[in-house]
Coordinates of C-alpha atoms and ligand atoms in Angstrom, one line a residue:
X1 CA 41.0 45.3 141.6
X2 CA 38.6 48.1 140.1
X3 CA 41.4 50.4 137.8
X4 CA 40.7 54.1 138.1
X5 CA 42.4 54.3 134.7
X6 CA 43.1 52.4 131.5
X7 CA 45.5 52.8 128.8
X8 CA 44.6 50.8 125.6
X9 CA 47.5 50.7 122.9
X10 CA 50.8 49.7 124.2
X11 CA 53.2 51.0 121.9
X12 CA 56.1 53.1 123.2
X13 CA 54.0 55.7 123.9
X14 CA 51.0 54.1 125.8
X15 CA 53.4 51.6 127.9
X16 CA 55.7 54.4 128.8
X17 CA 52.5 56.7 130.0
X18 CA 51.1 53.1 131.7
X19 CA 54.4 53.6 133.4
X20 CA 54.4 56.5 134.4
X21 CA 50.6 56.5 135.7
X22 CA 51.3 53.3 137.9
X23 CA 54.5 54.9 139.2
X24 CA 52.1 57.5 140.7
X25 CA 49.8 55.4 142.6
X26 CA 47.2 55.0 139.8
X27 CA 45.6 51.4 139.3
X28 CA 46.5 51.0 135.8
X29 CA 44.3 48.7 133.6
X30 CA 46.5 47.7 130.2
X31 CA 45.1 46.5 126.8
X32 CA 46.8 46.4 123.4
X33 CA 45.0 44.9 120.3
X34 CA 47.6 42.1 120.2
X35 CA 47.8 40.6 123.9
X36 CA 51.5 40.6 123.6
X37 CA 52.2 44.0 124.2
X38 CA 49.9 44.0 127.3
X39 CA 52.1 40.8 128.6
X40 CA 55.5 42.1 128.7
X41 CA 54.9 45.6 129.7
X42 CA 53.7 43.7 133.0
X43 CA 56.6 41.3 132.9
X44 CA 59.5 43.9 132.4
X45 CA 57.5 46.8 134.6
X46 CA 55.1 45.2 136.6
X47 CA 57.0 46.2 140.0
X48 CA 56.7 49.7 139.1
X49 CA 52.9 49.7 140.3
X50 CA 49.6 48.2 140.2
X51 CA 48.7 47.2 137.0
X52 CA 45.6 45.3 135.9
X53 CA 46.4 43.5 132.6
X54 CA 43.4 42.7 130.5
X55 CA 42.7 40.4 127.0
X56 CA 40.0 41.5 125.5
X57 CA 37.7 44.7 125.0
X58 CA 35.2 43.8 127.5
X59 CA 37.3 42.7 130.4
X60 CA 39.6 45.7 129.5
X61 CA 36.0 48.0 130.1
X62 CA 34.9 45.5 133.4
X63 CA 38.4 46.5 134.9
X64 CA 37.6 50.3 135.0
X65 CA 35.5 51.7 137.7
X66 CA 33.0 54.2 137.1
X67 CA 33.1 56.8 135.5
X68 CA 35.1 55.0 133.0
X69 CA 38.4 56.7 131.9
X70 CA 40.4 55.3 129.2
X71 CA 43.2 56.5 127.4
X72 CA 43.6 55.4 124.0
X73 CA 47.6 55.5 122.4
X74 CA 47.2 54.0 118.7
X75 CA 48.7 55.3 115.8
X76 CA 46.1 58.1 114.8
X77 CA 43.2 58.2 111.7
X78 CA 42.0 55.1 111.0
X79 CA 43.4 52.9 114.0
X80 CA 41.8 55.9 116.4
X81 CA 38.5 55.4 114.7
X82 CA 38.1 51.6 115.2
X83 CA 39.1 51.2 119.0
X84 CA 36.4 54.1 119.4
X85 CA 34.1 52.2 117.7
X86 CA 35.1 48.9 119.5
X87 CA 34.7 50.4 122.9
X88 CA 31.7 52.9 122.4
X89 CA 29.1 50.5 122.6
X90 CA 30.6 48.8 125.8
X91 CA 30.6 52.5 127.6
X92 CA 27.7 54.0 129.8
X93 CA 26.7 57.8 130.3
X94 CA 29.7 59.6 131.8
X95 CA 32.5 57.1 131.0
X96 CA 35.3 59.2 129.0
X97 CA 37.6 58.4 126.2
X98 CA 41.1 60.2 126.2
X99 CA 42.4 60.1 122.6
X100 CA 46.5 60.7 123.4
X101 CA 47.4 60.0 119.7
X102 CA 48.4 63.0 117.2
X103 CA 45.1 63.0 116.0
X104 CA 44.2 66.4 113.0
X105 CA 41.8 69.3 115.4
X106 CA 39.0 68.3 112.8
X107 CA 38.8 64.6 113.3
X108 CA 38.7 65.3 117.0
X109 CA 35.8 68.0 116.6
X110 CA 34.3 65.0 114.6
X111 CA 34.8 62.4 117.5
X112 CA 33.8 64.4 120.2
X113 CA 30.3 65.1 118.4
X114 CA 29.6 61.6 117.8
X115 CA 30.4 60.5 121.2
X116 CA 29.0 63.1 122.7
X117 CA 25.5 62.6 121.0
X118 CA 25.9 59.1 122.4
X119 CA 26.2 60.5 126.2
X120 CA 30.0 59.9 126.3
X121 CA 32.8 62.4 126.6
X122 CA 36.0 62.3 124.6
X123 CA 39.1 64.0 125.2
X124 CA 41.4 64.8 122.5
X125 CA 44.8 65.1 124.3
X126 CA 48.1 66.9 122.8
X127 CA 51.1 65.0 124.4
X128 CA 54.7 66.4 123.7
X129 CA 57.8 65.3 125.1
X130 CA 58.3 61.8 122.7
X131 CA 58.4 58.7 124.6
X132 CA 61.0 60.1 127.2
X133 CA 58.4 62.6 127.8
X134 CA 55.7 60.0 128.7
X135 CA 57.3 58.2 131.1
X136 CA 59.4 60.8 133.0
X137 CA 56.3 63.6 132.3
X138 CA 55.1 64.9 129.0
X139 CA 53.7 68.3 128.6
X140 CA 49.8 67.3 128.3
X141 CA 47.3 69.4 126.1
X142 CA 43.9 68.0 126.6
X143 CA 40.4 69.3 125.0
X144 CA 37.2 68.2 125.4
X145 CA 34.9 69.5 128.2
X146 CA 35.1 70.9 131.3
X147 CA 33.0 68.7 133.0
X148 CA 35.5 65.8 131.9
X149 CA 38.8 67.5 132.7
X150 CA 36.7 68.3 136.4
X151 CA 37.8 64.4 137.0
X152 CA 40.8 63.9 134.2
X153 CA 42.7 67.0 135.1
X154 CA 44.0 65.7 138.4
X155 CA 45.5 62.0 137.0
X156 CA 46.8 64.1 134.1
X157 CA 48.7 66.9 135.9
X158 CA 50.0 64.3 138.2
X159 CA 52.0 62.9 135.3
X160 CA 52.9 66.1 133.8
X161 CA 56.4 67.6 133.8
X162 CA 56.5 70.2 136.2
X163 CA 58.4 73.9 136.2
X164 CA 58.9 75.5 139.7
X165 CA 55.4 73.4 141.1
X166 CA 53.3 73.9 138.6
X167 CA 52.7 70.7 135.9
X168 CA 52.8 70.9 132.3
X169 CA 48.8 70.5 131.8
X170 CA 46.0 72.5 131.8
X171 CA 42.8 72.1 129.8
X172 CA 43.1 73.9 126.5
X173 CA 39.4 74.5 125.6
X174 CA 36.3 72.3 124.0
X175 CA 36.5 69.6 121.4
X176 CA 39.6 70.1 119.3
X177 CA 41.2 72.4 121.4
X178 CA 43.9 70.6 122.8
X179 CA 44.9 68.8 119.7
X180 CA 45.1 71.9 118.0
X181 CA 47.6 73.8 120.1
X182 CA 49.6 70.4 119.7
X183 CA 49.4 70.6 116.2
X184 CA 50.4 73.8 116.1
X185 CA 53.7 73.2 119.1
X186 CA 54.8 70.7 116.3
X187 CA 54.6 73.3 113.7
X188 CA 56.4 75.5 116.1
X189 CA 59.2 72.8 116.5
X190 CA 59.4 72.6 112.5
X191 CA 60.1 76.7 112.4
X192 CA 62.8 76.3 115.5
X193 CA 64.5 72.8 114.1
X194 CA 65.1 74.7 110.9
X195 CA 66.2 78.1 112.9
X196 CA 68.8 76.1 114.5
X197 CA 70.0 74.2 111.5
X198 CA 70.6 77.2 109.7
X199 CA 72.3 78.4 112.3
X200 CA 74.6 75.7 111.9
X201 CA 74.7 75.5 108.4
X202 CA 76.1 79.3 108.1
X203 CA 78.6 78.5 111.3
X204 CA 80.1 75.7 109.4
X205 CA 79.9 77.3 105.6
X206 CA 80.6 80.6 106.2
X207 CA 82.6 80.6 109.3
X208 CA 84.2 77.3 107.9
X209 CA 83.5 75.9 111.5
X210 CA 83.9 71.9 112.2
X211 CA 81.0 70.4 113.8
X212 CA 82.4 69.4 117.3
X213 CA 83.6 73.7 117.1
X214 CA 79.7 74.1 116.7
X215 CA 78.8 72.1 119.0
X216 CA 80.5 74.1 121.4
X217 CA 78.8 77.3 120.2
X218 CA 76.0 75.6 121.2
X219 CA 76.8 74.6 124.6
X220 CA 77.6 78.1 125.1
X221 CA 74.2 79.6 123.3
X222 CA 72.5 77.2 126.1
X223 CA 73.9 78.9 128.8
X224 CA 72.2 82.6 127.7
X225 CA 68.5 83.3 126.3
X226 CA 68.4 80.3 123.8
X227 CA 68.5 77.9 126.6
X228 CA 66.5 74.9 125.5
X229 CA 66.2 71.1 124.8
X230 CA 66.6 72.0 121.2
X231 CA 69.6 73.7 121.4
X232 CA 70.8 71.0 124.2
X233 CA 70.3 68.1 121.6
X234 CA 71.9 70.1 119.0
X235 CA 75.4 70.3 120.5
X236 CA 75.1 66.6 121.6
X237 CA 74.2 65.6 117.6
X238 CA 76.8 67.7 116.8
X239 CA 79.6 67.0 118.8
X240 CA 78.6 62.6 118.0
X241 CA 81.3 60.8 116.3
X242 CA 80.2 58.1 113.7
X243 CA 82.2 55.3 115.6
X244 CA 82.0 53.4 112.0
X245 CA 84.0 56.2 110.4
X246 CA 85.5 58.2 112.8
X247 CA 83.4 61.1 110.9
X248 CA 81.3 63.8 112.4
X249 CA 78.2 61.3 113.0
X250 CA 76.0 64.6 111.1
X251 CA 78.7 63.8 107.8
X252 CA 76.9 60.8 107.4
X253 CA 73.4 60.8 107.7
X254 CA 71.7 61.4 104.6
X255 CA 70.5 64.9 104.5
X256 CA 66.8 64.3 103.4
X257 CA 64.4 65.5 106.4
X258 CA 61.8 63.2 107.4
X259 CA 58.1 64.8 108.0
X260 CA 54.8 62.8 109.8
X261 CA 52.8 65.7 108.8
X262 CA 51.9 67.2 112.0
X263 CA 54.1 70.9 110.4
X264 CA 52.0 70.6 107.8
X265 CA 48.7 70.0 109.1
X266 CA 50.0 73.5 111.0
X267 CA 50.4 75.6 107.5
X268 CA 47.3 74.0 105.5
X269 CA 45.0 75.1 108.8
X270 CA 47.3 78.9 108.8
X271 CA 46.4 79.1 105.3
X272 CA 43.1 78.1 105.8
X273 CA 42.7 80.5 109.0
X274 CA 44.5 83.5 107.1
X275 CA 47.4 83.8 109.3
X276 CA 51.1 84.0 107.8
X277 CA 52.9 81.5 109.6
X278 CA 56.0 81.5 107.2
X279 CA 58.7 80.1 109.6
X280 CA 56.8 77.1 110.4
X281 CA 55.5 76.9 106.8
X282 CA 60.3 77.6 105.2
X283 CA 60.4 74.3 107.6
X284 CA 58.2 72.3 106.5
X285 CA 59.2 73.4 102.5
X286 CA 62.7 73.2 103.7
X287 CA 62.0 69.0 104.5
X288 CA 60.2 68.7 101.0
X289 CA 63.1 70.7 99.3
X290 CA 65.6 68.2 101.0
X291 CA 63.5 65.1 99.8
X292 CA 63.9 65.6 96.9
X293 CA 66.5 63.8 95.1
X294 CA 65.7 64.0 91.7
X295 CA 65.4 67.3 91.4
X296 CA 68.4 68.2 94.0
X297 CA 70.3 66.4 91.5
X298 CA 69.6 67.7 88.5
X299 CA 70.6 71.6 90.2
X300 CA 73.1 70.5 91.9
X301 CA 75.9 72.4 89.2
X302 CA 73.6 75.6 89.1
X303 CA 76.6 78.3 89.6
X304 CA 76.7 80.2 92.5
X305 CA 79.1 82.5 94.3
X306 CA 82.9 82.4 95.3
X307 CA 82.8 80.6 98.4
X308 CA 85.8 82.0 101.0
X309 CA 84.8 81.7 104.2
X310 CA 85.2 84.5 106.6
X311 CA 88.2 84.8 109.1
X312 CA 89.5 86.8 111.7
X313 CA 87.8 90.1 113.6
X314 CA 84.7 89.4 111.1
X315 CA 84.0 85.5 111.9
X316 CA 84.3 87.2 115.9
X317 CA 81.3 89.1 114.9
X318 CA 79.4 86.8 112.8
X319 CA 79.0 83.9 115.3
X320 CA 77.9 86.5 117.8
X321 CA 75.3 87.9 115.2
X322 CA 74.1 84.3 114.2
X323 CA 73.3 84.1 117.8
X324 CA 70.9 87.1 117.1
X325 CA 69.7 86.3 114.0
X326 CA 68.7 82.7 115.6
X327 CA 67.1 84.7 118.5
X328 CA 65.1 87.4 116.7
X329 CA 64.1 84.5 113.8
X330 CA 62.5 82.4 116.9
X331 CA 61.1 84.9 118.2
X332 CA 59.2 85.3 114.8
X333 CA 58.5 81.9 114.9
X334 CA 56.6 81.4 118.2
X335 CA 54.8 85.2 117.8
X336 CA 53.5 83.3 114.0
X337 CA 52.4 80.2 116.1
X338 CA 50.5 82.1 119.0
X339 CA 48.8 84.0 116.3
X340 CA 47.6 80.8 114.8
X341 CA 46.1 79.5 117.9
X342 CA 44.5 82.9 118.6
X343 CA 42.7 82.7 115.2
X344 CA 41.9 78.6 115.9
X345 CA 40.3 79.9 119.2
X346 CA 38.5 82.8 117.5
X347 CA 37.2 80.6 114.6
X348 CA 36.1 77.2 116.9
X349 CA 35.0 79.2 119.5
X350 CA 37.5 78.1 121.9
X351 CA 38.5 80.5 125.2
X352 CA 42.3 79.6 124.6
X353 CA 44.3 81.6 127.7
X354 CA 47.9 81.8 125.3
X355 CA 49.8 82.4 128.3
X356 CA 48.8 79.1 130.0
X357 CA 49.8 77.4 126.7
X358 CA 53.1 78.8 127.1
X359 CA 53.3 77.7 130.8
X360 CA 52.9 74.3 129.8
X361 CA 55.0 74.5 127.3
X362 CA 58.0 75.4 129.2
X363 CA 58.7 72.0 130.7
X364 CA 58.1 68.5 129.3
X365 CA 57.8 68.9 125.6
X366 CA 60.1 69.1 122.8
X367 CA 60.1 73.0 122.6
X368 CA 60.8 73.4 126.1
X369 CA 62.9 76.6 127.0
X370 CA 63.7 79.2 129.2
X371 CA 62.6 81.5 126.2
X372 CA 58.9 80.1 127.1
X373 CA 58.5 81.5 130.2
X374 CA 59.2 85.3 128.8
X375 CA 55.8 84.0 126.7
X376 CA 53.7 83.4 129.5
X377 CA 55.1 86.8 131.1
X378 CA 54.2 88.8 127.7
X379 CA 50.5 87.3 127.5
X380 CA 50.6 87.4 132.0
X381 CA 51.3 91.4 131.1
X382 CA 48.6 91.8 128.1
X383 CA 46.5 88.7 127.4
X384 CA 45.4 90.5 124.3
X385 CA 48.9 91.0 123.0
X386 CA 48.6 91.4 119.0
X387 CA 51.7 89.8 118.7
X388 CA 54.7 88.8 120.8
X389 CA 56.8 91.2 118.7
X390 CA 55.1 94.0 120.2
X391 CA 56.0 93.1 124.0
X392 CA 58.1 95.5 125.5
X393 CA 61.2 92.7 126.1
X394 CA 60.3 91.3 122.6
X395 CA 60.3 94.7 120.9
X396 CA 63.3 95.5 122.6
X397 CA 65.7 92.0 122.5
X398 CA 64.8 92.3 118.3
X399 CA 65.7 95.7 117.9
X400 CA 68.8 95.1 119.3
X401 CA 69.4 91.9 117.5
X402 CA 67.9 93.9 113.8
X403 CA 71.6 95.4 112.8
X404 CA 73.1 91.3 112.5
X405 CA 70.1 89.8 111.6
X406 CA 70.0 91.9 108.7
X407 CA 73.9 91.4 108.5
X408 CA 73.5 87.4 108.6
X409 CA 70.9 87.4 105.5
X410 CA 72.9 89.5 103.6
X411 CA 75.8 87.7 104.5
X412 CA 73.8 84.2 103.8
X413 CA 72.7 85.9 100.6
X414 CA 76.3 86.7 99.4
X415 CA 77.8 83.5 100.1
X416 CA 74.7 81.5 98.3
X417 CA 73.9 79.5 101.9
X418 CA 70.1 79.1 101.9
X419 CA 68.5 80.2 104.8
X420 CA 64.9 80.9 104.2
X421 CA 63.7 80.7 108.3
X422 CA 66.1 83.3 108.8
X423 CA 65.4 85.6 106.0
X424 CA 62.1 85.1 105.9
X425 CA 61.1 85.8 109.3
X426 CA 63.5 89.0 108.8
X427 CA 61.0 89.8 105.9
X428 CA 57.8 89.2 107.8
X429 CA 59.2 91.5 110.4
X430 CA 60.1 94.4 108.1
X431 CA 56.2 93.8 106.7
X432 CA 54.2 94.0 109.7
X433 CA 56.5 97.1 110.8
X434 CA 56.2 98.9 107.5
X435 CA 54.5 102.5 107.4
X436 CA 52.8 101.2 103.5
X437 CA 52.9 98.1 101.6
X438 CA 53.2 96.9 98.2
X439 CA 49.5 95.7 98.7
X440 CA 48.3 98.9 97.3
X441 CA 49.6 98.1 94.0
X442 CA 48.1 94.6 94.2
X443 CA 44.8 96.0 94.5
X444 CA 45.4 98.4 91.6
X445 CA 46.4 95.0 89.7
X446 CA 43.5 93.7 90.9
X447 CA 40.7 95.9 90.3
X448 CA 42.4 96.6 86.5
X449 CA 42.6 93.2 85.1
X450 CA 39.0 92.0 87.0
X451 CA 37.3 94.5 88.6
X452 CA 37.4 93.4 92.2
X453 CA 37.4 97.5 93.4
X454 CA 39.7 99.0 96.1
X455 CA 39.3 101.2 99.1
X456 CA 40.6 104.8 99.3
X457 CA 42.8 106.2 102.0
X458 CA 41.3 109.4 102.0
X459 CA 37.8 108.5 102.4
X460 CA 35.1 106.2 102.7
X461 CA 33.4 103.4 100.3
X462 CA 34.5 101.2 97.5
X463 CA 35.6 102.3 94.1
X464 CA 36.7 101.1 90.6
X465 CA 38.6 102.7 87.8
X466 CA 37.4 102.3 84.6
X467 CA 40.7 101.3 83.0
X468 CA 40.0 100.6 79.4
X469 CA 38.2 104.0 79.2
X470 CA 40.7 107.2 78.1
X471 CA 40.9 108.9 81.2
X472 CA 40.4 106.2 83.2
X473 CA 37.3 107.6 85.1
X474 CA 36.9 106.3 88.8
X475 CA 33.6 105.8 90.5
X476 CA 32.0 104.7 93.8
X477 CA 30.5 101.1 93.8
Ligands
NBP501 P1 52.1 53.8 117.0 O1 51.7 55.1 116.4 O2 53.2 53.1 116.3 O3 50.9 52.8 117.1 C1 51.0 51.5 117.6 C2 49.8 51.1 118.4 O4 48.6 51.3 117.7 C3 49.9 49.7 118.8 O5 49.4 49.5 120.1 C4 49.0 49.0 117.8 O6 48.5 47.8 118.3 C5 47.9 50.0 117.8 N1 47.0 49.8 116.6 C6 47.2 50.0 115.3 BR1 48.8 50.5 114.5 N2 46.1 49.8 114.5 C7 45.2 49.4 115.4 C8 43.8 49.0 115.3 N3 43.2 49.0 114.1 N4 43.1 48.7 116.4 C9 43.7 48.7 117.6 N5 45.0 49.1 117.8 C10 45.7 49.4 116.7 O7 52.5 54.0 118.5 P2 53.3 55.1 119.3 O8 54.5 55.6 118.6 O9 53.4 54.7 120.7 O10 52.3 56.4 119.3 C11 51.0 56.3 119.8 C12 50.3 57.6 119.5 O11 50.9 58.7 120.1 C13 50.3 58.0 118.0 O12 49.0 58.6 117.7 C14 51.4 59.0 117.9 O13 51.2 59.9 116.8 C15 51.3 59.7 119.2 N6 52.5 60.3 119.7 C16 53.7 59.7 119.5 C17 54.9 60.3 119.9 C18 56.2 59.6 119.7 O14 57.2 60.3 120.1 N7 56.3 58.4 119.3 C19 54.8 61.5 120.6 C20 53.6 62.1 120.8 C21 52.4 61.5 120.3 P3 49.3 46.4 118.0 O15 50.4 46.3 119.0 O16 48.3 45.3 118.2 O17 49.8 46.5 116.6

């Protein structure tokens, strides 16, 4: 049997996309650099579908009919870089590689050249949605060219989630385009992770709220506008009990986040871009803080303030305005992480349509959410939408919301609970809004200390002040 697709790299991700490939009709040819792997995915699943297990590189290619499409699912960097190597020269003109891993934007732009120079197209795929995701249908980002996703796009939408008909895929843009958006939708998960555990962290220090009580206010934040897997999985984390202890199962993990760098490879290519993405950025800090023992340690009796937390008619209010605060922060969040994508797209050259990104972001993936759906209608209403908080329903939802988010910072502030995603975004938002900025001043700093010049708000061309001299005499440069 000729296989019109392979999967090499039969980890939980690549078996449970194998999966979910032969449980739509595909012919499925497996191979996994240690035969093992490729053995018992057929002995424990090989009912599900037709699957044509293979030993070694070259049977793995012979299996495939023309053009060849493989998806590769190995751990990414250096692993990526030697299956490419060991199947490139068995490939002819045409044949396509599909790299599903979380490979960086760059090392795909890198790929794709090389292969392409050598008459073979490669795909850089974003896949969200965790191994779950991959069997029952990720969301699926994928790059590379058009003349590639002509024959990829309809095996990959066919295993997409699907919202209301239409699947979770749709091709990004060229080269690094797809793994770029996924780069950035982890960034974007960073921002709303931390959103939601400061949420928390103010409901149970400043409310004085148990978790399984939180977990409640969850459940019933899913049911309105923050309706999302994030939010789902909260209140189920929340409302565990360790069955060891009988504790609140989030009492006992230790609370150092874990990061695989994806958030960060999101700020280092904002920073590098230009763009402030602070929420995803007070995540990914917010992780480092929490790693670090040592120096958590050695604070830990810095004073703060009194600590009473708040009863009666005012803890009413202040779970109600957390809820807004949450909202308005996210929507901060996701308007930072569209921006970054626009200025990715600007700067590779890539004709990213922002609104199908957040179509195929609202099922499958980790950061799936009603929420994503007012996305696509903002961009579906202006495609060139400077930023989401300038949509009319954006706008309008964080207006509303301003009065407790600016209550729950200061409140947050007062009490000595850290919540820099909240306050932070609450900054960024009084920034861009703001009639004049502080950045005035910098530039006077600037042009006195090194002579870098300023611009003039009355009229045109570039100037300097002369600040050692005794009347500090300004001229045109
Ligand atoms: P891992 O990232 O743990 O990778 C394990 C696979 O890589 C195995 O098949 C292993 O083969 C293969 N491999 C390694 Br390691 N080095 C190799 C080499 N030098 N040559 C050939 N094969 C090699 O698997 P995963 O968790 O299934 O993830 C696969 C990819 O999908 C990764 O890039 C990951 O970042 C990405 N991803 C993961 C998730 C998730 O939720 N886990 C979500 C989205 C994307 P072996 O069996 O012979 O050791």
């Amino acid at each position: 049997d000729q296989a019109n697709i392979g999967v090499t790299g039969l980890a939980v991700m690549g078996r449970n996309l194998a999966r979910n490939l032969a449980r739509h009709g595909h012919t499925v040819a497996l191979h996994n650099r240690h035969q093992q792997r490729t053995d018992d995915l057929v002995a424990q699943f090989g009912d599900e579908g037709t699957f044509v297990p293979t030993g070694s590189a070259a049977e793995f290619v012979a299996a495939l009919e023309r053009p060849r499409k493989l998806i590769v699912m190995v751990k990414a960097g250096g692993p990526t870089d030697a299956v490419i190597e060991e199947f490139a020269p068995l490939l002819e003109d045409g044949d396509m590689i599909v790299d599903g891993g979380n490979a960086h934007f760059a090392d795909t732009r890198r790929r794709e050249k090389a292969l392409r120079e050598r008459g073979l197209h490669f795909v850089g795929t974003g896949v969200s949605g965790g191994e779950e995701g991959a069997l029952h249908g990720p969301s699926i980002m994928p790059g590379g060219s058009r003349e590639a996703y002509a024959s990829l796009g309809p095996i990959l939408t066919d295993i997409a989630a699907d919202v209301d008909g239409t699947p979770c895929c749709t091709h990004i843009g060229p080269d690094g385009a797809g793994h770029f958006v996924k780069m950035v939708h982890n960034g974007i998960e960073y921002a709303d992770m931390q959103l939601i555990a400061e949420a928390y962290d103010l409901l149970r220090h400043a409310l004085g709220l148990e978790p399984a009580q939180i977990a409640d206010i969850f459940r019933d934040w899913n049911t309105g506008r923050l309706d999302s897997y994030l939010i789902e999985i909260t209140a189920q984390v929340l409302g565990h009990v360790d069955a060891a202890t009988g504790r609140p199962f989030v009492d006992v993990v230790v609370d150092q986040a874990e990061q695989k760098g994806t958030g960060r490879w999101t700020v280092q290519t904002a920073l590098e871009l230009g763009v402030p993405t602070t929420g995803i950025a007070e995540a990914v800090f917010a992780r480092s803080l929490s790693g670090g023992a040592a120096l958590r340690e050695a604070a830990r009796g810095l004073p703060g303030p009194a600590r009473a937390p708040i009863t009666g008619a005012a803890a009413e209010t202040l779970a109600a305005d957390i809820e807004q605060a949450l909202y308005a922060s996210k929507v901060v969040a996701y308007a930072q992480g569209f921006n970054e994508i626009q200025a990715g797209a600007a700067e590779y050259d890539w004709p990213i349509d922002l609104g199908a990104v957040a179509t195929i972001w609202r099922g499958g993936c980790i950061i799936r959410a009603a929420f994503l759906d007012d996305i696509r209608a903002a961009y579906a209403n202006d495609p060139a939408l400077p930023t989401l908080l300038t949509d009319g329903g954006f706008a309008e939802a964080v207006r509303d919301a301003q009065d407790s988010w600016r209550s729950v910072v200061a409140t947050a502030a007062r009490l000595g609970i850290p919540a820099p995603g909240f306050s932070s975004a609450l900054s960024y938002y009084d920034a861009l809004r703001a009639q004049r900025l502080p950045a005035a001043l910098v530039q006077g700093q600037r042009d006195y200390f090194g002579a870098h010049t300023y611009q003039r708000v009355d009229r045109p061309g570039t100037f300097h002040t002369e600040w050692a001299t005794r009347d500090a005499a300004e001229h045109e440069v």
